[in-house]
Coordinates of C-alpha atoms in Angstrom, one line a residue:
M108 CA -2.1 -29.7 38.0
R109 CA 0.1 -32.8 37.7
K110 CA -1.0 -33.5 34.2
L111 CA -0.5 -29.8 33.3
L112 CA 3.1 -29.9 34.6
R113 CA 3.8 -33.1 32.6
W114 CA 2.6 -31.5 29.4
P115 CA 5.9 -29.6 28.3
G116 CA 8.4 -31.9 26.6
G117 CA 11.7 -30.8 28.3
L118 CA 12.8 -30.4 31.9
K119 CA 13.5 -26.7 31.7
Y120 CA 10.2 -26.1 30.0
R121 CA 8.4 -27.9 32.8
I122 CA 10.1 -25.8 35.4
F123 CA 9.3 -22.6 33.5
T124 CA 5.7 -23.6 33.0
A125 CA 5.3 -24.1 36.7
Y126 CA 6.8 -20.7 37.4
L127 CA 4.5 -19.2 34.7
L128 CA 1.3 -20.7 36.2
V129 CA 2.2 -20.2 39.9
V130 CA 3.9 -16.8 39.9
I131 CA 3.7 -14.8 36.6
I132 CA 0.0 -15.2 35.7
P133 CA -1.4 -14.6 39.2
F134 CA 0.9 -11.6 39.8
S135 CA 0.1 -10.1 36.4
L136 CA -3.7 -10.4 37.0
L137 CA -3.5 -8.7 40.3
C138 CA -1.4 -5.9 38.9
L139 CA -3.8 -5.5 35.9
I140 CA -6.9 -5.3 38.2
G141 CA -5.1 -2.8 40.5
F142 CA -3.9 -0.6 37.7
Q143 CA -7.4 -0.5 36.1
Q144 CA -8.9 0.6 39.4
I145 CA -6.3 3.4 39.8
E146 CA -6.8 4.6 36.2
Q147 CA -10.6 4.8 36.8
I148 CA -10.1 6.9 39.9
L149 CA -7.6 9.2 38.1
K150 CA -9.9 9.5 35.2
Q151 CA -12.9 10.5 37.4
Q152 CA -10.8 13.0 39.2
Q153 CA -9.8 14.6 35.9
I154 CA -13.4 14.8 34.8
E155 CA -14.5 16.5 38.0
Q156 CA -11.6 18.9 37.9
N157 CA -12.0 19.8 34.2
T158 CA -15.7 20.1 34.6
R159 CA -15.2 23.2 36.8
E160 CA -12.6 24.6 34.4
M161 CA -14.9 24.1 31.3
D162 CA -17.8 25.7 33.2
G163 CA -15.5 28.7 33.9
F164 CA -14.4 28.8 30.3
R165 CA -18.0 28.8 29.1
G166 CA -19.0 31.4 31.7
D167 CA -16.2 33.8 30.9
L168 CA -17.1 33.6 27.2
L169 CA -20.8 34.1 27.9
D170 CA -19.9 37.1 30.0
L171 CA -17.9 38.6 27.2
T172 CA -20.6 38.0 24.6
G173 CA -23.1 39.4 27.2
L174 CA -21.2 42.6 27.4
M175 CA -21.3 42.9 23.6
T176 CA -25.0 42.3 23.6
K177 CA -25.5 44.8 26.4
S178 CA -23.6 47.4 24.5
L179 CA -25.8 46.8 21.5
I180 CA -28.9 47.4 23.6
L181 CA -27.5 50.6 25.2
I182 CA -26.6 52.0 21.8
N183 CA -30.2 51.3 20.6
Q184 CA -31.6 53.0 23.6
N185 CA -29.3 56.1 23.4
P186 CA -31.2 58.9 21.8
S187 CA -28.0 60.6 20.7
F188 CA -27.4 58.1 18.0
E189 CA -30.9 58.6 16.5
Q190 CA -30.4 62.4 16.7
Y191 CA -27.2 62.4 14.7
L192 CA -27.9 59.4 12.3
S193 CA -31.5 60.2 11.3
P194 CA -32.0 61.3 7.7
D195 CA -33.3 64.8 8.7
T196 CA -30.7 65.6 11.3
P197 CA -29.8 69.3 11.4
H198 CA -26.2 68.6 12.5
S199 CA -23.3 68.6 10.1
P200 CA -21.4 65.3 9.4
Y201 CA -18.4 66.6 11.4
T202 CA -20.5 67.3 14.5
A203 CA -22.2 63.9 14.1
M204 CA -18.9 62.1 13.8
R205 CA -17.5 63.8 16.9
E206 CA -20.5 63.1 19.1
I207 CA -20.9 59.5 17.9
N208 CA -17.2 58.7 18.4
R209 CA -17.4 60.2 21.9
N210 CA -20.3 58.0 22.8
L211 CA -18.6 54.9 21.3
D212 CA -15.4 55.5 23.3
S213 CA -17.3 56.2 26.5
L214 CA -19.2 52.9 26.1
A215 CA -16.1 50.9 25.3
N216 CA -14.2 52.4 28.3
S217 CA -17.1 51.6 30.6
F218 CA -17.5 47.9 29.8
F219 CA -14.3 46.6 28.2
L220 CA -11.5 47.9 30.4
S221 CA -10.4 44.4 31.6
T222 CA -11.2 42.6 28.4
P223 CA -9.9 42.6 24.8
S224 CA -10.6 45.7 22.7
V225 CA -14.0 45.9 21.2
F226 CA -14.5 47.6 17.8
M227 CA -17.8 49.4 17.1
T228 CA -19.0 50.5 13.7
V229 CA -22.2 52.6 13.2
T230 CA -23.6 53.6 9.8
D231 CA -26.7 55.5 8.8
R232 CA -28.9 54.7 5.8
T233 CA -27.1 57.1 3.5
G234 CA -23.7 55.4 3.9
H235 CA -21.9 57.5 6.5
A236 CA -19.9 55.3 8.8
Y237 CA -18.5 56.1 12.3
Y238 CA -16.1 53.8 14.2
N239 CA -13.6 53.8 17.1
Y240 CA -10.7 52.1 15.5
T241 CA -8.3 52.3 12.5
P242 CA -9.8 50.2 9.7
K243 CA -7.7 48.0 7.4
Y244 CA -9.6 49.4 4.4
P245 CA -12.3 52.1 3.9
I246 CA -15.6 51.2 5.5
Q247 CA -18.5 51.1 3.0
G248 CA -21.4 52.2 5.1
E249 CA -24.1 51.7 2.6
A250 CA -22.9 48.1 1.8
M251 CA -22.7 47.3 5.5
Y252 CA -26.3 48.6 6.1
Q253 CA -27.6 46.5 3.2
E254 CA -25.8 43.4 4.4
I255 CA -27.2 43.6 7.9
S256 CA -30.7 44.6 6.8
G257 CA -30.8 41.7 4.3
K258 CA -29.6 39.1 6.8
L259 CA -32.1 40.2 9.5
D260 CA -35.0 40.2 6.9
H261 CA -34.1 36.6 6.2
L262 CA -34.1 35.8 10.0
K263 CA -37.3 37.6 10.9
P264 CA -39.5 37.5 12.9
H265 CA -37.3 35.7 15.4
A266 CA -34.1 37.8 15.5
S267 CA -33.2 41.5 16.0
Y268 CA -29.4 40.7 15.8
Y269 CA -27.2 37.8 14.9
W270 CA -23.7 36.5 15.6
K271 CA -21.1 35.6 13.1
V272 CA -17.3 35.1 12.6
A273 CA -16.4 37.8 10.2
D274 CA -13.2 38.6 8.3
N275 CA -10.9 41.0 10.1
Y276 CA -11.5 44.6 9.0
V277 CA -9.3 46.3 11.6
S278 CA -5.7 47.4 10.9
R279 CA -3.1 44.6 11.3
D280 CA -1.3 46.7 13.8
I281 CA -4.3 46.4 16.2
V282 CA -5.7 42.9 15.3
S283 CA -3.3 40.3 13.9
G284 CA -5.9 37.5 13.5
E285 CA -7.8 36.7 10.3
T286 CA -11.3 36.7 11.8
M287 CA -13.3 38.4 14.6
L288 CA -16.4 37.5 16.6
T289 CA -19.1 39.9 15.4
I290 CA -22.6 40.9 16.4
D291 CA -24.7 42.8 13.9
S292 CA -28.0 44.7 14.4
L293 CA -30.2 47.5 13.0
L294 CA -30.7 50.6 15.0
L295 CA -34.4 51.2 15.8
G296 CA -35.7 54.4 17.1
T297 CA -39.1 56.1 17.4
R298 CA -39.7 55.7 13.7
P299 CA -41.0 52.5 12.1
E300 CA -37.9 52.1 9.9
P301 CA -34.4 51.6 11.1
Y302 CA -32.2 54.7 11.0
G303 CA -28.8 52.9 10.9
A304 CA -26.9 49.7 11.5
L305 CA -24.5 48.6 14.2
R306 CA -21.6 46.2 14.2
I307 CA -19.6 45.2 17.3
S308 CA -16.6 43.0 16.9
M309 CA -13.8 41.7 19.1
D310 CA -10.5 39.8 18.6
H311 CA -11.8 36.5 19.9
Q312 CA -8.6 34.6 18.8
Q313 CA -6.5 36.8 21.1
W314 CA -9.0 36.4 24.0
L315 CA -9.1 32.6 23.6
K316 CA -5.3 32.4 23.3
Q317 CA -4.9 34.4 26.6
W318 CA -7.5 32.3 28.4
T319 CA -6.2 28.9 27.3
R320 CA -2.6 30.0 28.0
A321 CA -3.5 30.7 31.6
A322 CA -5.3 27.4 31.9
D323 CA -3.9 23.9 31.6
P324 CA -0.7 24.1 29.5
K325 CA -0.6 20.3 28.9
A326 CA -4.1 20.2 27.4
Q327 CA -5.4 21.2 24.0
Y328 CA -8.4 23.5 23.5
L329 CA -10.6 23.7 20.5
V330 CA -13.6 25.8 19.5
V331 CA -15.8 24.1 16.9
G332 CA -18.4 25.9 14.8
K333 CA -21.8 24.7 13.7
A334 CA -20.5 23.1 10.5
G335 CA -17.7 21.3 12.3
D336 CA -15.0 23.9 11.3
F337 CA -12.4 24.9 13.8
I338 CA -13.0 28.5 15.2
Y339 CA -9.9 28.2 17.4
R340 CA -7.1 25.7 18.2
S341 CA -4.7 26.3 21.0
T342 CA -2.0 24.4 19.1
A343 CA -1.5 24.0 15.4
D344 CA -1.7 20.2 15.6
A345 CA -4.8 20.1 17.7
Q346 CA -7.4 17.8 16.0
M347 CA -10.7 16.1 16.8
P348 CA -12.0 13.1 14.8
E349 CA -15.2 13.5 12.9
A350 CA -16.7 10.7 14.9
V351 CA -16.1 12.6 18.2
T352 CA -17.6 15.7 16.6
H353 CA -20.8 13.9 15.6
R354 CA -21.1 12.3 19.0
F355 CA -21.0 15.7 20.7
Q356 CA -23.5 17.2 18.3
E357 CA -26.0 14.3 19.0
D358 CA -25.5 14.7 22.8
F359 CA -26.0 18.5 22.7
R360 CA -29.2 18.2 20.7
A361 CA -30.6 16.3 23.6
Y362 CA -28.9 18.1 26.5
P363 CA -27.6 21.5 25.3
D364 CA -26.6 22.8 28.8
K365 CA -24.9 19.6 29.9
L366 CA -21.1 19.0 29.9
V367 CA -20.3 16.0 27.8
Y368 CA -17.2 13.9 28.0
L369 CA -15.9 10.7 26.2
T370 CA -12.7 8.7 25.8
N371 CA -11.2 8.1 22.4
E372 CA -9.2 4.9 22.7
D373 CA -7.6 5.3 19.2
E374 CA -6.0 8.6 20.3
Q375 CA -5.7 7.7 23.9
A376 CA -7.4 11.1 24.7
L377 CA -10.1 12.3 27.0
Y378 CA -12.5 14.9 25.5
L379 CA -14.7 17.3 27.5
A380 CA -17.1 19.6 25.7
S381 CA -19.6 22.4 26.5
Y382 CA -22.1 24.0 24.2
M383 CA -22.9 27.7 23.6
P384 CA -26.3 27.9 21.9
S385 CA -26.1 31.7 21.3
L386 CA -23.0 31.3 19.1
E387 CA -23.6 27.7 18.2
W388 CA -20.0 26.9 19.3
T389 CA -18.7 23.8 21.0
L390 CA -15.9 24.4 23.5
V391 CA -13.7 21.4 23.7
K392 CA -10.8 20.4 26.0
K393 CA -8.6 17.5 24.9
I394 CA -6.4 15.8 27.5
S395 CA -3.9 13.1 26.8
L396 CA -4.4 10.0 28.8
E397 CA -0.7 9.5 28.9
E398 CA -0.4 12.7 30.9
V399 CA -3.3 11.7 33.2
F400 CA -1.9 8.2 33.8
A401 CA 1.8 9.2 33.9
G402 CA 2.2 8.1 37.5
T403 CA 0.4 4.9 36.9
N404 CA 2.4 4.1 33.8
A405 CA 5.6 4.7 35.8
I406 CA 4.5 2.2 38.4
K407 CA 3.6 -0.2 35.6
R408 CA 7.0 0.1 34.1
T409 CA 8.7 -0.5 37.4
A410 CA 6.6 -3.6 38.1
L411 CA 7.2 -4.8 34.5
I412 CA 11.0 -4.3 34.9
A413 CA 11.0 -6.1 38.2
L414 CA 8.9 -9.0 36.7
V415 CA 11.2 -9.3 33.7
A416 CA 14.3 -9.2 35.8
L417 CA 12.9 -11.9 38.1
T418 CA 12.0 -14.0 35.1
V419 CA 15.4 -13.6 33.5
V420 CA 17.1 -14.7 36.7
F421 CA 14.8 -17.7 37.0
I422 CA 15.3 -18.6 33.3
A423 CA 19.1 -18.3 33.7
A424 CA 19.1 -20.6 36.7
T425 CA 16.8 -23.1 35.0
L426 CA 19.0 -23.1 31.9
L427 CA 22.2 -23.5 33.9
I428 CA 20.7 -26.5 35.8
S429 CA 19.2 -28.3 32.8
S430 CA 21.6 -27.5 30.0
N431 CA 24.2 -30.0 31.2
V432 CA 21.6 -32.7 30.7
T433 CA 19.6 -31.6 27.7
K434 CA 22.0 -29.6 25.5
P435 CA 23.7 -32.6 23.8
L436 CA 20.4 -34.3 23.2
H437 CA 18.9 -31.1 21.8
K438 CA 21.8 -30.7 19.4
L439 CA 21.4 -34.2 18.2
R440 CA 17.6 -33.7 17.7
D441 CA 18.1 -30.5 15.8
Q442 CA 20.8 -32.0 13.5
M443 CA 18.7 -35.0 12.8
S444 CA 15.8 -32.7 11.9
R445 CA 18.1 -30.9 9.4
A446 CA 19.3 -34.2 8.0
A447 CA 15.7 -35.3 7.5
D448 CA 15.2 -32.0 5.5
Q449 CA 18.0 -33.2 3.2
E450 CA 20.7 -30.9 4.7
L451 CA 23.2 -33.6 4.9
S452 CA 26.2 -31.4 5.4
V453 CA 25.5 -31.1 9.2
T454 CA 27.9 -32.3 11.9
I455 CA 28.1 -32.0 15.7
P456 CA 31.3 -31.0 17.4
T457 CA 32.4 -33.7 19.8
S458 CA 35.4 -32.1 21.6
N459 CA 33.4 -31.1 24.7
Y460 CA 31.7 -34.5 25.4
K461 CA 32.8 -37.8 26.9
G462 CA 31.5 -41.3 27.4
E463 CA 28.2 -42.5 25.9
I464 CA 27.3 -39.0 24.5
L465 CA 30.7 -38.9 22.6
Q466 CA 30.1 -42.3 21.1
L467 CA 26.5 -41.3 20.1
L468 CA 27.6 -38.1 18.4
T469 CA 30.5 -39.8 16.6
S470 CA 28.2 -42.4 15.2
F471 CA 25.8 -39.8 14.0
N472 CA 28.5 -37.8 12.3
R473 CA 29.8 -41.0 10.5
M474 CA 26.3 -41.9 9.4
I475 CA 25.7 -38.4 7.9
A476 CA 29.0 -38.6 6.1
D477 CA 28.2 -42.0 4.6
I478 CA 24.8 -40.9 3.5
G479 CA 26.2 -37.8 1.8
T480 CA 28.7 -39.8 -0.1
L481 CA 26.1 -42.3 -1.3
I482 CA 23.7 -39.6 -2.4
Y483 CA 26.6 -37.8 -4.3
R484 CA 27.4 -41.0 -6.2
L485 CA 23.8 -41.6 -7.1
K486 CA 23.5 -38.1 -8.5
V487 CA 26.7 -38.4 -10.5
E488 CA 25.5 -41.7 -12.0
E489 CA 22.1 -40.4 -12.8
R490 CA 23.5 -37.4 -14.5
Q491 CA 25.8 -39.6 -16.5
K492 CA 22.9 -41.8 -17.6
E493 CA 20.9 -38.7 -18.7
S494 CA 23.8 -37.2 -20.6
V495 CA 24.5 -40.5 -22.4
R496 CA 20.8 -41.0 -23.3
F497 CA 20.5 -37.4 -24.6
Q498 CA 23.6 -37.7 -26.7
I499 CA 22.3 -40.9 -28.2
L500 CA 19.1 -39.2 -29.1
V501 CA 20.9 -36.3 -30.7
S502 CA 23.4 -38.5 -32.4
Q503 CA 20.5 -39.9 -34.5
M504 CA 20.6 -36.6 -36.3
D505 CA 24.4 -36.4 -36.6
P506 CA 25.3 -37.5 -40.2
H507 CA 28.9 -36.3 -39.7
F508 CA 30.3 -38.4 -42.5
L509 CA 28.2 -36.5 -45.1
L510 CA 29.7 -33.1 -44.2
N511 CA 32.9 -33.3 -46.2
T512 CA 31.1 -34.8 -49.2
L513 CA 28.6 -31.9 -49.0
N514 CA 31.3 -29.3 -49.0
M515 CA 32.9 -31.0 -52.1
I516 CA 29.5 -30.9 -53.9
K517 CA 29.0 -27.3 -53.0
S518 CA 32.4 -26.3 -54.3
Q519 CA 31.8 -28.2 -57.6
A520 CA 28.3 -26.6 -58.0
L521 CA 29.8 -23.1 -57.5
K522 CA 32.6 -23.9 -60.0
N523 CA 29.9 -25.0 -62.6
Q524 CA 27.7 -22.0 -61.7
D525 CA 24.9 -24.4 -60.6
H526 CA 23.2 -22.0 -58.2
T527 CA 20.3 -24.3 -57.4
T528 CA 22.6 -27.1 -56.2
F529 CA 24.8 -24.5 -54.4
E530 CA 21.8 -23.1 -52.4
I531 CA 20.6 -26.6 -51.5
C532 CA 24.1 -27.5 -50.2
V533 CA 24.2 -24.3 -48.2
S534 CA 20.9 -25.1 -46.5
L535 CA 21.8 -28.7 -45.9
G536 CA 25.2 -27.7 -44.6
L537 CA 23.5 -25.4 -42.0
L538 CA 21.5 -28.4 -40.8
L539 CA 24.5 -30.7 -40.7
E540 CA 26.8 -28.3 -38.9
T541 CA 24.2 -27.6 -36.3
S542 CA 23.6 -31.3 -35.7
L543 CA 27.3 -31.8 -35.1
N544 CA 27.4 -29.2 -32.3
T545 CA 26.5 -31.3 -29.3
E546 CA 27.5 -28.7 -26.7
L547 CA 24.2 -26.8 -26.8
D548 CA 20.9 -28.3 -26.0
L549 CA 18.9 -25.1 -26.1
I550 CA 19.3 -22.5 -28.9
P551 CA 17.5 -19.1 -29.5
L552 CA 14.3 -19.2 -31.4
D553 CA 15.7 -17.2 -34.4
Q554 CA 18.3 -19.9 -35.0
E555 CA 15.7 -22.7 -34.8
L556 CA 13.5 -20.8 -37.3
S557 CA 16.5 -20.4 -39.7
F558 CA 17.1 -24.2 -39.6
T559 CA 13.4 -24.8 -40.4
E560 CA 13.5 -22.3 -43.3
A561 CA 16.7 -24.0 -44.7
Y562 CA 14.9 -27.4 -44.6
M563 CA 11.9 -25.9 -46.4
H564 CA 14.1 -24.4 -49.0
I565 CA 15.5 -27.9 -49.8
Q566 CA 12.0 -29.4 -50.0
N567 CA 10.6 -26.7 -52.2
T568 CA 13.6 -27.0 -54.5
R569 CA 12.9 -30.7 -54.7
F570 CA 9.2 -30.4 -55.2
G571 CA 9.0 -27.2 -57.2
N572 CA 7.8 -24.8 -54.5
R573 CA 4.9 -27.0 -53.7
Y574 CA 4.9 -26.3 -50.0
H575 CA 4.2 -22.9 -48.3
L576 CA 5.6 -22.1 -44.9
D577 CA 4.0 -19.3 -42.8
I578 CA 5.7 -18.3 -39.5
E579 CA 4.1 -16.0 -37.0
Y580 CA 5.7 -15.2 -33.6
D581 CA 5.8 -12.4 -31.0
A582 CA 8.9 -10.2 -31.5
S583 CA 9.6 -10.4 -27.8
L584 CA 10.3 -14.1 -28.2
F585 CA 13.1 -13.6 -30.7
Y586 CA 15.7 -14.8 -28.2
A587 CA 13.5 -17.4 -26.4
L588 CA 15.4 -20.7 -25.9
V589 CA 14.0 -23.8 -27.4
P590 CA 15.4 -27.4 -27.7
K591 CA 17.6 -27.8 -30.8
F592 CA 15.9 -29.4 -33.8
T593 CA 12.3 -29.0 -32.5
L594 CA 10.5 -27.3 -35.4
Q595 CA 12.3 -29.0 -38.3
P596 CA 11.2 -32.5 -37.4
L597 CA 7.6 -31.3 -37.0
V598 CA 7.7 -29.6 -40.4
E599 CA 9.2 -32.7 -41.9
N600 CA 6.4 -34.9 -40.4
A601 CA 3.8 -32.5 -41.9
I602 CA 5.4 -33.0 -45.4
T603 CA 6.1 -36.7 -45.1
H604 CA 2.7 -37.8 -43.6
G605 CA 0.4 -34.9 -44.4
F606 CA 1.2 -34.3 -48.0
A607 CA 2.9 -37.5 -49.2
D608 CA -0.1 -39.0 -50.9
T609 CA -1.5 -35.7 -52.3
A610 CA -0.6 -33.8 -55.4
S611 CA -2.0 -30.5 -54.3
E612 CA -0.1 -27.7 -52.6
G613 CA 0.5 -27.9 -48.9
H614 CA 0.3 -25.1 -46.3
I615 CA 2.2 -25.3 -43.1
K616 CA 1.8 -22.6 -40.4
V617 CA 4.1 -22.1 -37.4
N618 CA 2.6 -20.0 -34.6
I619 CA 4.7 -19.1 -31.6
N620 CA 3.5 -17.1 -28.6
K621 CA 3.6 -17.1 -24.8
N622 CA 1.0 -17.8 -22.2
G623 CA 2.2 -16.3 -18.9
Q624 CA 5.5 -18.0 -18.2
E625 CA 4.9 -20.7 -20.8
L626 CA 6.2 -20.8 -24.4
V627 CA 3.6 -22.3 -26.8
I628 CA 4.7 -23.6 -30.2
Q629 CA 2.0 -24.8 -32.7
V630 CA 2.8 -26.4 -36.1
M631 CA -0.4 -26.6 -38.3
D632 CA -0.8 -28.2 -41.7
D633 CA -3.8 -28.8 -44.0
G634 CA -2.7 -32.3 -44.9
I635 CA -4.7 -35.6 -44.7
G636 CA -4.1 -36.0 -40.9
P637 CA -2.4 -38.7 -38.8
E638 CA -5.1 -41.4 -39.1
A639 CA -5.3 -41.2 -42.9
A640 CA -1.5 -41.1 -43.1
Q641 CA -1.3 -44.3 -41.0
Q642 CA -3.9 -46.0 -43.2
A643 CA -2.0 -45.0 -46.3
A644 CA 1.3 -46.2 -44.8
A645 CA -0.3 -49.6 -44.0
S646 CA -1.7 -50.1 -47.5
T647 CA 1.5 -49.1 -49.4
T648 CA 4.0 -51.7 -50.4
I649 CA 6.9 -49.2 -50.1
R650 CA 8.5 -49.3 -46.7
R651 CA 10.8 -46.7 -45.2
S652 CA 14.3 -47.8 -44.7
R653 CA 14.3 -46.6 -41.0
K654 CA 11.7 -45.9 -38.4
G655 CA 10.7 -42.3 -38.0
I656 CA 12.2 -40.5 -35.0
G657 CA 10.5 -37.1 -35.1
L658 CA 7.8 -36.9 -32.5
S659 CA 9.3 -39.6 -30.2
N660 CA 12.7 -38.0 -30.3
I661 CA 11.2 -34.6 -29.4
R662 CA 9.1 -36.1 -26.6
E663 CA 12.1 -37.8 -25.0
R664 CA 14.3 -34.7 -25.3
L665 CA 11.6 -32.5 -23.7
E666 CA 11.4 -34.9 -20.8
L667 CA 15.1 -34.9 -20.3
L668 CA 15.5 -31.2 -20.6
Y669 CA 12.4 -30.0 -18.6
K670 CA 11.8 -32.9 -16.1
G671 CA 8.0 -33.2 -16.8
K672 CA 7.4 -29.4 -17.1
A673 CA 7.0 -29.6 -20.9
S674 CA 4.4 -31.4 -23.1
L675 CA 3.8 -32.3 -26.8
S676 CA 0.3 -33.0 -28.1
L677 CA -1.1 -33.9 -31.5
Y678 CA -4.7 -33.3 -32.5
R679 CA -7.0 -32.3 -35.4
T680 CA -9.2 -29.2 -35.5
P681 CA -12.9 -29.7 -34.8
D682 CA -13.7 -29.2 -38.5
N683 CA -11.1 -31.9 -39.4
S684 CA -9.3 -29.4 -41.7
R685 CA -6.0 -29.1 -40.0
T686 CA -3.5 -31.2 -38.0
I687 CA -1.9 -29.3 -35.0
V688 CA 1.2 -30.3 -33.1
E689 CA 1.5 -28.2 -29.9
I690 CA 4.6 -28.0 -27.7
R691 CA 4.5 -26.2 -24.3
T692 CA 7.7 -25.5 -22.5
P693 CA 8.8 -23.1 -19.7
L694 CA 9.6 -19.6 -21.1
L695 CA 13.4 -19.1 -21.0
V696 CA 14.9 -16.0 -22.7
S697 CA 18.5 -15.4 -23.4
E698 CA 19.1 -11.6 -24.0
P699 CA 21.7 -10.8 -26.7
Y700 CA 25.1 -9.4 -25.8
R701 CA 25.3 -5.8 -27.0
K702 CA 28.5 -3.7 -27.3
K703 CA 29.0 -0.5 -29.3
E704 CA 25.9 -1.0 -31.3
T705 CA 27.0 -4.5 -32.3
E706 CA 24.7 -7.4 -31.4
H707 CA 26.0 -10.9 -30.6
V708 CA 24.2 -13.9 -29.3

């Protein structure tokens, strides 16, 4: 126990841990065990109480269906029906209707005075129908006889009647439901063939509604058919999961006369079910466990509130006692953690402290301020170094002193109508003006492509259209940002090193696409390749006046601009037919400014 109490780091946490281990956990375990026992007792009481109710529910429904079955038997045994329904009866249809209706009314008044109305239909083999109600639509006696006869032929030799839930055929003023519980049978007399058919129906929806309304109003009642469909639901939102339905079906196959119950933890509900084999119905009562355990839950809430209140009071007292000692040290610890995470703008107020704590916090604030100033100076110096280095690299391509001379040559060529010289000056002027603009490091792809095409125009003018430039790129990359003067040095290297020692035509292909969030630029040429170019340069006696800056310049600028997130690689294709320079940079897109159908970049 002593080691356990020493485990928390702070004083107030040690006190709270002791309170947790000695008071909270034991008291919570005792309450949990007690509440579980109470819930088990309440659940068992609910099962016993609702078992009697479900037995009564099943018994009342069995009594009602028994009266319907008894009525069927009495009609079969009554000789009057055979007398008036047989094919060779001497009585007129009017006399037959009067006598049959009198017998039906007498039978209904004898058995069903205290139950819902029962509707009886009798038909002979010729199609005459007799009934004790107002039908919703004309009764087709012959069709009814054929339906009942065909169904019983299918069920023979085991059944003389059958139950079903049929569509309502009684007037809406009498029965408002959509279906009725129905028993169908053939009328058998002294002859070998049936002389008629009988149908007895009742409004089972109304009977079930009255019965459940008088039962438990807080529970939900369901009647489930053989196929799992709902025959009746006491409320519109009453549901039963398929897993519960399958469980009941399995239990009733083994014990058809036994009341079955189970608890569904997902719904927090108690289900009790009884089975009626004659109708193949399952009677279900669904009880919310929240209603069953309402009293227990109220006690739980009271105990929880008391426990929380006691804990809050204890924590407040603990904080009040320990805060005067630990609060300054905790602030210092938190601020030092933030400083370690490079949040160097943190400070600790010192107005409420005295003595050694004040000196400690003042020293901490001064140290954070000094570190922040030092880091700021280092960042400024580093940025200045990068800016100077980048401008030096770009300035290698800034022949500013040539621009005025080029403009003079362009004017003179235009005056002398020398269009070739004029076009060369325009292309060269575009390159020079761009190189003089040091404010932009990244430019849209379409501008970089125009610089490259201007350079190729100059070279083809010089070498008689010897070189062919093919540019392919995705249209969505039209405004992708690339470092200024990236493609032109690569194309220049292809011409200078790839085709310098050959007299044949040269083909250069620029392929630009994207790979996820990466821009991929490939410059391919069918020249002699870098190794052959190096050998040729080593064997020649003609030396260049300055060292080439193309690839090295681009590599350094990529490093400065993208901080290691870009790359440049040079390689030959496997068949040694092409040289490929590939640049990969993060994909940055600058959308054009659009206003009144005018596009500006």
